[in-house]
Amino acid sequence: MKNKELSGKKYFELTEEQRISWLRLIRSQNVGPATFRDLISHYGTADSALEAIPDLAKRGGAAARIKVCSREEAERELTRVKLSKSRLIGMGEPDYPENLRNADSGPPLLCVKGNVGILKQKAVAIVGSRNASISGLKVAERFSMQLGEHGYTVVSGLARGIDTAAHAAAIKSSTAAVFAGGVDVVFPPENEKLAEELLANQGAIVSEMPMGWQPRAKDFPRRNRIITGLSRAVIVVEAARKSGSLITARMANDSGRLVMAVPGSPLDPRCEGTNSLIREGATLVTNIDEILETLNPIDDEADALNSDISEKERDLFEHETTEKADLGIAVRDRIIGALGPSPVSVDDIIQFAQATPGEVQMTLLELSLAGKIERHPGGLVSIIYEFSS
């Protein structure tokens, strides 16, 4: 690990060995961003965490031996990343996007193809219906072009409809596409040419998934949290009552991002979701002046927030191992008893179970690796319904 100073900020750089170990850890079964951070926090290094995973999963009640990513698998992935002219950037490294590093669920490793520098710029996400109306497409194009003219990177998911219009209009300024699959898997395939144009014009493609990964339905909500994490605000142009764009908007709201929505006709089902967002408190916007007026105070606050590396990031790099929590059966049962299908905070679990933070962290690690709990925005956790203590 190297430490260097850049413009008054302290950054860390992963060594090649650390990058392999981080990749092995995040690619191991049942290890997501929150579990990754908890493992490093408790065990000090990725290598120590990798050694502990099988026993932790067994204590958590895993039905079978957990799959730990091998060194060979990690090295093969790194080779594919380099051959595709992409990069794997660790949280806390200089090129990791500042907006995303301050999000609750930022991935420990981010794969980026193209111009990494635009991810450090102020950014706004534009999302909406895949089956967009002509007026919706025109609004997305206009907002995207105007945001680019005012120095914003436009972030979206390269999906059909609103996403496609937003990217296309921002190609000459600055745009980043977040993929649900690997950075080398364009979805939908019809947007391959747009992806090529995006890269040729100093844009970027971003993903947390392995090279070659074909996106599944459940990967898109994970993708959406990165879209919101990269952005200071999310603009929803059109969205049906049940749509991925509404999921993105809720994720943005949960993570403290501003949500803006374009009002639409009450006769158009593609606008039911955006109209509902406005009723629930999203900022109504109809032109670029309203957007910029809303963004100005957000920009000032974000600049202050991004002034230094966070403690969350410092904890990800090598440090001395914390003392292992000695869990008794009664303590573990109380902690498990505090969990239910509704998300609860770690502080509430500590209070309810009369346990120490270390005991709760260790139990949650065991249950997480065994696939028994689900992590939610804001550090909340819930037990998976089928599981009973």
PDB file of C-alpha atoms in Angstrom, residues 56-328:
ATOM      1  CA  LEU A  56     -17.623 -17.540   9.467  1.00  0.00           C
ATOM      2  CA  ALA A  57     -20.113 -18.894   6.922  1.00  0.00           C
ATOM      3  CA  LYS A  58     -20.270 -22.233   8.719  1.00  0.00           C
ATOM      4  CA  ARG A  59     -21.001 -20.539  12.051  1.00  0.00           C
ATOM      5  CA  GLY A  60     -23.679 -18.470  10.315  1.00  0.00           C
ATOM      6  CA  GLY A  61     -25.495 -21.634   9.247  1.00  0.00           C
ATOM      7  CA  ALA A  62     -24.420 -22.021   5.615  1.00  0.00           C
ATOM      8  CA  ALA A  63     -25.773 -25.262   4.190  1.00  0.00           C
ATOM      9  CA  ALA A  64     -22.676 -25.869   2.058  1.00  0.00           C
ATOM     10  CA  ARG A  65     -19.080 -24.714   1.976  1.00  0.00           C
ATOM     11  CA  ILE A  66     -18.898 -21.151   0.711  1.00  0.00           C
ATOM     12  CA  LYS A  67     -17.075 -20.507  -2.575  1.00  0.00           C
ATOM     13  CA  VAL A  68     -13.998 -18.322  -2.151  1.00  0.00           C
ATOM     14  CA  CYS A  69     -12.589 -16.774  -5.328  1.00  0.00           C
ATOM     15  CA  SER A  70      -9.192 -18.284  -6.116  1.00  0.00           C
ATOM     16  CA  ARG A  71      -6.052 -16.352  -6.947  1.00  0.00           C
ATOM     17  CA  GLU A  72      -6.106 -17.855 -10.448  1.00  0.00           C
ATOM     18  CA  GLU A  73      -9.644 -16.585 -11.072  1.00  0.00           C
ATOM     19  CA  ALA A  74      -8.714 -13.093  -9.873  1.00  0.00           C
ATOM     20  CA  GLU A  75      -5.580 -13.004 -12.021  1.00  0.00           C
ATOM     21  CA  ARG A  76      -7.567 -14.076 -15.084  1.00  0.00           C
ATOM     22  CA  GLU A  77     -10.063 -11.289 -14.492  1.00  0.00           C
ATOM     23  CA  LEU A  78      -7.293  -8.716 -14.077  1.00  0.00           C
ATOM     24  CA  THR A  79      -5.760  -9.883 -17.352  1.00  0.00           C
ATOM     25  CA  ARG A  80      -9.106  -9.456 -19.137  1.00  0.00           C
ATOM     26  CA  VAL A  81      -9.489  -5.977 -17.630  1.00  0.00           C
ATOM     27  CA  LYS A  82      -6.076  -4.919 -18.920  1.00  0.00           C
ATOM     28  CA  LEU A  83      -6.637  -6.440 -22.371  1.00  0.00           C
ATOM     29  CA  SER A  84      -9.873  -4.477 -22.708  1.00  0.00           C
ATOM     30  CA  LYS A  85      -7.997  -1.262 -21.828  1.00  0.00           C
ATOM     31  CA  SER A  86     -10.062  -0.894 -18.669  1.00  0.00           C
ATOM     32  CA  ARG A  87      -9.031  -0.311 -15.052  1.00  0.00           C
ATOM     33  CA  LEU A  88     -10.023  -1.685 -11.656  1.00  0.00           C
ATOM     34  CA  ILE A  89     -10.008   1.224  -9.208  1.00  0.00           C
ATOM     35  CA  GLY A  90     -10.176   0.680  -5.458  1.00  0.00           C
ATOM     36  CA  MET A  91     -12.132   2.913  -3.092  1.00  0.00           C
ATOM     37  CA  GLY A  92      -9.657   5.380  -1.592  1.00  0.00           C
ATOM     38  CA  GLU A  93      -7.421   5.471  -4.664  1.00  0.00           C
ATOM     39  CA  PRO A  94      -6.969   8.853  -6.387  1.00  0.00           C
ATOM     40  CA  ASP A  95      -9.168   8.057  -9.404  1.00  0.00           C
ATOM     41  CA  TYR A  96     -12.091   6.595  -7.469  1.00  0.00           C
ATOM     42  CA  PRO A  97     -15.118   8.893  -8.069  1.00  0.00           C
ATOM     43  CA  GLU A  98     -15.608  11.261  -5.155  1.00  0.00           C
ATOM     44  CA  ASN A  99     -19.413  11.254  -5.332  1.00  0.00           C
ATOM     45  CA  LEU A 100     -19.479   7.468  -5.186  1.00  0.00           C
ATOM     46  CA  ARG A 101     -16.946   7.148  -2.382  1.00  0.00           C
ATOM     47  CA  ASN A 102     -19.277   9.172  -0.146  1.00  0.00           C
ATOM     48  CA  ALA A 103     -22.222   6.867  -0.883  1.00  0.00           C
ATOM     49  CA  ASP A 104     -23.206   4.129   1.593  1.00  0.00           C
ATOM     50  CA  SER A 105     -22.962   1.309  -0.919  1.00  0.00           C
ATOM     51  CA  GLY A 106     -20.069   2.288  -3.160  1.00  0.00           C
ATOM     52  CA  PRO A 107     -18.330  -0.821  -4.541  1.00  0.00           C
ATOM     53  CA  PRO A 108     -14.827  -1.450  -3.149  1.00  0.00           C
ATOM     54  CA  LEU A 109     -13.586  -2.037  -6.723  1.00  0.00           C
ATOM     55  CA  LEU A 110     -14.943  -0.225  -9.751  1.00  0.00           C
ATOM     56  CA  CYS A 111     -14.154  -1.272 -13.328  1.00  0.00           C
ATOM     57  CA  VAL A 112     -13.886   1.711 -15.674  1.00  0.00           C
ATOM     58  CA  LYS A 113     -13.383   1.753 -19.430  1.00  0.00           C
ATOM     59  CA  GLY A 114     -12.644   5.065 -21.101  1.00  0.00           C
ATOM     60  CA  ASN A 115     -12.002   8.464 -19.555  1.00  0.00           C
ATOM     61  CA  VAL A 116     -11.737   7.978 -15.805  1.00  0.00           C
ATOM     62  CA  GLY A 117     -11.346  11.731 -15.298  1.00  0.00           C
ATOM     63  CA  ILE A 118     -14.970  12.581 -16.044  1.00  0.00           C
ATOM     64  CA  LEU A 119     -16.062  10.546 -13.020  1.00  0.00           C
ATOM     65  CA  LYS A 120     -14.367  13.135 -10.801  1.00  0.00           C
ATOM     66  CA  GLN A 121     -16.513  15.932 -12.256  1.00  0.00           C
ATOM     67  CA  LYS A 122     -19.877  17.056 -10.925  1.00  0.00           C
ATOM     68  CA  ALA A 123     -22.525  14.780 -12.365  1.00  0.00           C
ATOM     69  CA  VAL A 124     -26.305  14.499 -12.752  1.00  0.00           C
ATOM     70  CA  ALA A 125     -28.200  11.334 -13.647  1.00  0.00           C
ATOM     71  CA  ILE A 126     -31.018  11.353 -16.188  1.00  0.00           C
ATOM     72  CA  VAL A 127     -33.248   8.268 -16.201  1.00  0.00           C
ATOM     73  CA  GLY A 128     -36.675   7.307 -17.425  1.00  0.00           C
ATOM     74  CA  SER A 129     -38.894   5.044 -19.445  1.00  0.00           C
ATOM     75  CA  ARG A 130     -37.515   2.576 -21.975  1.00  0.00           C
ATOM     76  CA  ASN A 131     -40.765   2.980 -23.922  1.00  0.00           C
ATOM     77  CA  ALA A 132     -40.474   6.757 -23.944  1.00  0.00           C
ATOM     78  CA  SER A 133     -42.727   9.243 -25.703  1.00  0.00           C
ATOM     79  CA  ILE A 134     -41.437  11.649 -28.348  1.00  0.00           C
ATOM     80  CA  SER A 135     -41.814  14.569 -25.924  1.00  0.00           C
ATOM     81  CA  GLY A 136     -40.007  12.627 -23.186  1.00  0.00           C
ATOM     82  CA  LEU A 137     -37.081  11.924 -25.505  1.00  0.00           C
ATOM     83  CA  LYS A 138     -36.893  15.588 -26.497  1.00  0.00           C
ATOM     84  CA  VAL A 139     -36.883  16.704 -22.866  1.00  0.00           C
ATOM     85  CA  ALA A 140     -34.111  14.227 -22.009  1.00  0.00           C
ATOM     86  CA  GLU A 141     -32.043  15.392 -24.972  1.00  0.00           C
ATOM     87  CA  ARG A 142     -32.495  19.065 -24.125  1.00  0.00           C
ATOM     88  CA  PHE A 143     -31.698  18.698 -20.426  1.00  0.00           C
ATOM     89  CA  SER A 144     -28.696  16.484 -21.171  1.00  0.00           C
ATOM     90  CA  MET A 145     -27.232  18.883 -23.721  1.00  0.00           C
ATOM     91  CA  GLN A 146     -27.780  21.903 -21.471  1.00  0.00           C
ATOM     92  CA  LEU A 147     -26.284  20.197 -18.409  1.00  0.00           C
ATOM     93  CA  GLY A 148     -23.231  19.370 -20.506  1.00  0.00           C
ATOM     94  CA  GLU A 149     -22.945  23.008 -21.533  1.00  0.00           C
ATOM     95  CA  HIS A 150     -22.887  23.941 -17.830  1.00  0.00           C
ATOM     96  CA  GLY A 151     -20.059  21.526 -17.024  1.00  0.00           C
ATOM     97  CA  TYR A 152     -21.960  18.489 -15.737  1.00  0.00           C
ATOM     98  CA  THR A 153     -21.285  14.880 -16.635  1.00  0.00           C
ATOM     99  CA  VAL A 154     -24.552  13.156 -17.562  1.00  0.00           C
ATOM    100  CA  VAL A 155     -24.863   9.674 -16.028  1.00  0.00           C
ATOM    101  CA  SER A 156     -27.337   7.010 -17.126  1.00  0.00           C
ATOM    102  CA  GLY A 157     -27.645   3.281 -17.821  1.00  0.00           C
ATOM    103  CA  LEU A 158     -27.487   3.078 -21.656  1.00  0.00           C
ATOM    104  CA  ALA A 159     -30.939   1.479 -21.696  1.00  0.00           C
ATOM    105  CA  ARG A 160     -33.464   2.099 -24.450  1.00  0.00           C
ATOM    106  CA  GLY A 161     -35.523   5.271 -24.427  1.00  0.00           C
ATOM    107  CA  ILE A 162     -34.640   8.093 -22.046  1.00  0.00           C
ATOM    108  CA  ASP A 163     -31.182   6.698 -21.180  1.00  0.00           C
ATOM    109  CA  THR A 164     -30.222   6.481 -24.857  1.00  0.00           C
ATOM    110  CA  ALA A 165     -31.433  10.018 -25.550  1.00  0.00           C
ATOM    111  CA  ALA A 166     -29.541  11.414 -22.550  1.00  0.00           C
ATOM    112  CA  HIS A 167     -26.247   9.770 -23.511  1.00  0.00           C
ATOM    113  CA  ALA A 168     -26.509  10.692 -27.188  1.00  0.00           C
ATOM    114  CA  ALA A 169     -27.116  14.363 -26.408  1.00  0.00           C
ATOM    115  CA  ALA A 170     -24.143  14.532 -24.005  1.00  0.00           C
ATOM    116  CA  ILE A 171     -21.571  12.693 -26.114  1.00  0.00           C
ATOM    117  CA  LYS A 172     -19.871  15.909 -27.223  1.00  0.00           C
ATOM    118  CA  SER A 173     -19.680  17.206 -23.643  1.00  0.00           C
ATOM    119  CA  SER A 174     -19.367  14.480 -21.004  1.00  0.00           C
ATOM    120  CA  THR A 175     -21.319  11.301 -20.284  1.00  0.00           C
ATOM    121  CA  ALA A 176     -20.845   8.070 -18.332  1.00  0.00           C
ATOM    122  CA  ALA A 177     -22.811   4.836 -18.753  1.00  0.00           C
ATOM    123  CA  VAL A 178     -23.220   2.395 -15.873  1.00  0.00           C
ATOM    124  CA  PHE A 179     -23.642  -1.245 -16.915  1.00  0.00           C
ATOM    125  CA  ALA A 180     -25.456  -4.036 -15.082  1.00  0.00           C
ATOM    126  CA  GLY A 181     -23.067  -6.509 -16.729  1.00  0.00           C
ATOM    127  CA  GLY A 182     -19.359  -6.288 -17.427  1.00  0.00           C
ATOM    128  CA  VAL A 183     -17.970  -3.166 -19.116  1.00  0.00           C
ATOM    129  CA  ASP A 184     -17.479  -5.296 -22.236  1.00  0.00           C
ATOM    130  CA  VAL A 185     -21.149  -6.392 -22.387  1.00  0.00           C
ATOM    131  CA  VAL A 186     -23.346  -3.733 -24.020  1.00  0.00           C
ATOM    132  CA  PHE A 187     -27.022  -4.124 -23.127  1.00  0.00           C
ATOM    133  CA  PRO A 188     -29.163  -3.772 -25.084  1.00  0.00           C
ATOM    134  CA  PRO A 189     -26.954  -4.898 -28.006  1.00  0.00           C
ATOM    135  CA  GLU A 190     -28.569  -2.291 -30.289  1.00  0.00           C
ATOM    136  CA  ASN A 191     -26.647   0.384 -28.362  1.00  0.00           C
ATOM    137  CA  GLU A 192     -23.209  -0.990 -29.230  1.00  0.00           C
ATOM    138  CA  LYS A 193     -22.585   1.835 -31.700  1.00  0.00           C
ATOM    139  CA  LEU A 194     -23.639   4.423 -29.096  1.00  0.00           C
ATOM    140  CA  ALA A 195     -21.244   2.857 -26.581  1.00  0.00           C
ATOM    141  CA  GLU A 196     -18.421   3.056 -29.128  1.00  0.00           C
ATOM    142  CA  GLU A 197     -19.201   6.706 -29.845  1.00  0.00           C
ATOM    143  CA  LEU A 198     -19.328   7.438 -26.135  1.00  0.00           C
ATOM    144  CA  LEU A 199     -15.827   6.013 -25.628  1.00  0.00           C
ATOM    145  CA  ALA A 200     -14.472   7.700 -28.770  1.00  0.00           C
ATOM    146  CA  ASN A 201     -15.609  11.059 -27.351  1.00  0.00           C
ATOM    147  CA  GLN A 202     -13.875  10.739 -23.972  1.00  0.00           C
ATOM    148  CA  GLY A 203     -16.836   9.222 -22.173  1.00  0.00           C
ATOM    149  CA  ALA A 204     -16.698   6.338 -19.687  1.00  0.00           C
ATOM    150  CA  ILE A 205     -18.351   2.975 -19.078  1.00  0.00           C
ATOM    151  CA  VAL A 206     -18.568   1.813 -15.473  1.00  0.00           C
ATOM    152  CA  SER A 207     -19.440  -1.466 -13.745  1.00  0.00           C
ATOM    153  CA  GLU A 208     -18.769  -3.391 -10.565  1.00  0.00           C
ATOM    154  CA  MET A 209     -19.393  -6.728 -12.289  1.00  0.00           C
ATOM    155  CA  PRO A 210     -16.747  -9.071 -13.776  1.00  0.00           C
ATOM    156  CA  MET A 211     -15.659  -8.851 -17.387  1.00  0.00           C
ATOM    157  CA  GLY A 212     -17.987 -10.834 -19.632  1.00  0.00           C
ATOM    158  CA  TRP A 213     -20.828 -10.829 -17.078  1.00  0.00           C
ATOM    159  CA  GLN A 214     -24.246 -11.075 -18.742  1.00  0.00           C
ATOM    160  CA  PRO A 215     -26.736  -8.898 -16.829  1.00  0.00           C
ATOM    161  CA  ARG A 216     -29.616 -10.544 -14.985  1.00  0.00           C
ATOM    162  CA  ALA A 217     -32.826  -8.867 -13.833  1.00  0.00           C
ATOM    163  CA  LYS A 218     -31.553  -8.558 -10.250  1.00  0.00           C
ATOM    164  CA  ASP A 219     -28.350  -6.856 -11.410  1.00  0.00           C
ATOM    165  CA  PHE A 220     -30.143  -3.726 -12.614  1.00  0.00           C
ATOM    166  CA  PRO A 221     -31.125  -2.411  -9.147  1.00  0.00           C
ATOM    167  CA  ARG A 222     -27.466  -2.859  -8.149  1.00  0.00           C
ATOM    168  CA  ARG A 223     -26.504  -0.914 -11.267  1.00  0.00           C
ATOM    169  CA  ASN A 224     -28.995   1.820 -10.362  1.00  0.00           C
ATOM    170  CA  ARG A 225     -27.383   2.452  -6.975  1.00  0.00           C
ATOM    171  CA  ILE A 226     -24.091   3.220  -8.753  1.00  0.00           C
ATOM    172  CA  ILE A 227     -25.898   5.634 -11.085  1.00  0.00           C
ATOM    173  CA  THR A 228     -27.214   7.507  -8.045  1.00  0.00           C
ATOM    174  CA  GLY A 229     -23.904   7.200  -6.199  1.00  0.00           C
ATOM    175  CA  LEU A 230     -21.982   8.849  -9.046  1.00  0.00           C
ATOM    176  CA  SER A 231     -24.454  11.717  -9.252  1.00  0.00           C
ATOM    177  CA  ARG A 232     -25.320  14.735  -7.163  1.00  0.00           C
ATOM    178  CA  ALA A 233     -28.925  14.578  -8.319  1.00  0.00           C
ATOM    179  CA  VAL A 234     -31.254  12.350 -10.340  1.00  0.00           C
ATOM    180  CA  ILE A 235     -33.712  13.696 -12.924  1.00  0.00           C
ATOM    181  CA  VAL A 236     -36.584  11.352 -13.804  1.00  0.00           C
ATOM    182  CA  VAL A 237     -38.103  12.315 -17.153  1.00  0.00           C
ATOM    183  CA  GLU A 238     -40.735   9.614 -17.605  1.00  0.00           C
ATOM    184  CA  ALA A 239     -41.522   6.593 -15.456  1.00  0.00           C
ATOM    185  CA  ALA A 240     -44.459   4.262 -15.158  1.00  0.00           C
ATOM    186  CA  ARG A 241     -45.858   3.476 -11.726  1.00  0.00           C
ATOM    187  CA  LYS A 242     -43.764   0.289 -11.524  1.00  0.00           C
ATOM    188  CA  SER A 243     -40.416   0.939 -13.172  1.00  0.00           C
ATOM    189  CA  GLY A 244     -36.695   0.732 -12.588  1.00  0.00           C
ATOM    190  CA  SER A 245     -36.500   4.526 -12.762  1.00  0.00           C
ATOM    191  CA  LEU A 246     -38.611   4.788  -9.609  1.00  0.00           C
ATOM    192  CA  ILE A 247     -36.256   2.340  -7.901  1.00  0.00           C
ATOM    193  CA  THR A 248     -33.386   4.625  -8.907  1.00  0.00           C
ATOM    194  CA  ALA A 249     -35.252   7.636  -7.531  1.00  0.00           C
ATOM    195  CA  ARG A 250     -35.897   5.914  -4.205  1.00  0.00           C
ATOM    196  CA  MET A 251     -32.248   4.862  -3.982  1.00  0.00           C
ATOM    197  CA  ALA A 252     -31.251   8.459  -4.658  1.00  0.00           C
ATOM    198  CA  ASN A 253     -33.558   9.713  -1.939  1.00  0.00           C
ATOM    199  CA  ASP A 254     -32.325   7.082   0.546  1.00  0.00           C
ATOM    200  CA  SER A 255     -28.706   8.053  -0.125  1.00  0.00           C
ATOM    201  CA  GLY A 256     -29.314  11.769   0.308  1.00  0.00           C
ATOM    202  CA  ARG A 257     -29.277  12.649  -3.381  1.00  0.00           C
ATOM    203  CA  LEU A 258     -31.693  15.223  -4.758  1.00  0.00           C
ATOM    204  CA  VAL A 259     -34.545  13.854  -6.860  1.00  0.00           C
ATOM    205  CA  MET A 260     -36.090  15.967  -9.634  1.00  0.00           C
ATOM    206  CA  ALA A 261     -39.004  14.933 -11.808  1.00  0.00           C
ATOM    207  CA  VAL A 262     -40.561  16.240 -15.010  1.00  0.00           C
ATOM    208  CA  PRO A 263     -44.369  16.433 -14.796  1.00  0.00           C
ATOM    209  CA  GLY A 264     -46.389  14.679 -17.464  1.00  0.00           C
ATOM    210  CA  SER A 265     -49.905  14.169 -18.697  1.00  0.00           C
ATOM    211  CA  PRO A 266     -52.207  12.343 -16.251  1.00  0.00           C
ATOM    212  CA  LEU A 267     -53.520  10.479 -19.292  1.00  0.00           C
ATOM    213  CA  ASP A 268     -50.123   8.940 -20.085  1.00  0.00           C
ATOM    214  CA  PRO A 269     -49.248   5.854 -17.971  1.00  0.00           C
ATOM    215  CA  ARG A 270     -45.566   6.561 -18.678  1.00  0.00           C
ATOM    216  CA  CYS A 271     -45.906   9.665 -16.499  1.00  0.00           C
ATOM    217  CA  GLU A 272     -47.711   8.124 -13.529  1.00  0.00           C
ATOM    218  CA  GLY A 273     -44.450   7.440 -11.724  1.00  0.00           C
ATOM    219  CA  THR A 274     -42.973  10.909 -12.219  1.00  0.00           C
ATOM    220  CA  ASN A 275     -46.211  12.606 -11.178  1.00  0.00           C
ATOM    221  CA  SER A 276     -46.266  10.385  -8.098  1.00  0.00           C
ATOM    222  CA  LEU A 277     -42.669  11.370  -7.264  1.00  0.00           C
ATOM    223  CA  ILE A 278     -43.660  15.037  -7.366  1.00  0.00           C
ATOM    224  CA  ARG A 279     -46.578  14.400  -5.011  1.00  0.00           C
ATOM    225  CA  GLU A 280     -44.149  12.633  -2.658  1.00  0.00           C
ATOM    226  CA  GLY A 281     -41.782  15.612  -2.572  1.00  0.00           C
ATOM    227  CA  ALA A 282     -39.503  15.382  -5.603  1.00  0.00           C
ATOM    228  CA  THR A 283     -38.551  18.770  -7.063  1.00  0.00           C
ATOM    229  CA  LEU A 284     -40.649  19.620 -10.103  1.00  0.00           C
ATOM    230  CA  VAL A 285     -38.489  20.823 -13.014  1.00  0.00           C
ATOM    231  CA  THR A 286     -39.470  21.970 -16.495  1.00  0.00           C
ATOM    232  CA  ASN A 287     -36.365  23.829 -17.707  1.00  0.00           C
ATOM    233  CA  ILE A 288     -32.610  24.080 -17.192  1.00  0.00           C
ATOM    234  CA  ASP A 289     -32.845  27.218 -15.054  1.00  0.00           C
ATOM    235  CA  GLU A 290     -34.947  25.387 -12.482  1.00  0.00           C
ATOM    236  CA  ILE A 291     -32.473  22.493 -12.515  1.00  0.00           C
ATOM    237  CA  LEU A 292     -29.439  24.749 -12.059  1.00  0.00           C
ATOM    238  CA  GLU A 293     -31.166  26.753  -9.319  1.00  0.00           C
ATOM    239  CA  THR A 294     -31.769  23.518  -7.429  1.00  0.00           C
ATOM    240  CA  LEU A 295     -28.247  22.206  -8.045  1.00  0.00           C
ATOM    241  CA  ASN A 296     -26.281  25.264  -6.900  1.00  0.00           C
ATOM    242  CA  PRO A 297     -26.550  24.668  -3.128  1.00  0.00           C
ATOM    243  CA  ILE A 298     -26.035  20.936  -3.691  1.00  0.00           C
ATOM    244  CA  ASP A 299     -22.795  21.648  -5.558  1.00  0.00           C
ATOM    245  CA  ASP A 300     -21.471  23.818  -2.712  1.00  0.00           C
ATOM    246  CA  GLU A 301     -22.287  21.139  -0.136  1.00  0.00           C
ATOM    247  CA  ALA A 302     -20.751  18.352  -2.259  1.00  0.00           C
ATOM    248  CA  ASP A 303     -17.515  20.282  -2.753  1.00  0.00           C
ATOM    249  CA  ALA A 304     -17.133  20.568   1.019  1.00  0.00           C
ATOM    250  CA  LEU A 305     -18.007  16.897   1.543  1.00  0.00           C
ATOM    251  CA  ASN A 306     -15.394  15.780  -0.988  1.00  0.00           C
ATOM    252  CA  SER A 307     -12.602  17.735   0.693  1.00  0.00           C
ATOM    253  CA  ASP A 308     -10.835  14.710   2.205  1.00  0.00           C
ATOM    254  CA  ILE A 309     -10.763  10.941   2.198  1.00  0.00           C
ATOM    255  CA  SER A 310     -13.368   9.425   4.516  1.00  0.00           C
ATOM    256  CA  GLU A 311     -12.810   7.224   7.539  1.00  0.00           C
ATOM    257  CA  LYS A 312     -14.784   4.525   5.717  1.00  0.00           C
ATOM    258  CA  GLU A 313     -12.089   4.450   3.045  1.00  0.00           C
ATOM    259  CA  ARG A 314      -9.222   4.522   5.511  1.00  0.00           C
ATOM    260  CA  ASP A 315     -10.669   1.442   7.192  1.00  0.00           C
ATOM    261  CA  LEU A 316     -10.449  -0.468   3.918  1.00  0.00           C
ATOM    262  CA  PHE A 317      -6.670  -0.349   3.842  1.00  0.00           C
ATOM    263  CA  GLU A 318      -4.300  -2.479   5.864  1.00  0.00           C
ATOM    264  CA  HIS A 319      -4.418  -1.948   9.586  1.00  0.00           C
ATOM    265  CA  GLU A 320      -4.033  -3.981  12.729  1.00  0.00           C
ATOM    266  CA  THR A 321      -6.674  -6.618  13.342  1.00  0.00           C
ATOM    267  CA  THR A 322      -9.323  -5.751  15.882  1.00  0.00           C
ATOM    268  CA  GLU A 323      -9.837  -8.086  18.806  1.00  0.00           C
ATOM    269  CA  LYS A 324     -12.063 -10.960  17.825  1.00  0.00           C
ATOM    270  CA  ALA A 325     -15.446 -10.926  19.485  1.00  0.00           C
ATOM    271  CA  ASP A 326     -15.952 -13.961  21.720  1.00  0.00           C
ATOM    272  CA  LEU A 327     -19.553 -14.868  21.017  1.00  0.00           C
ATOM    273  CA  GLY A 328     -21.543 -17.048  23.326  1.00  0.00           C
TER     274      GLY A 328
END
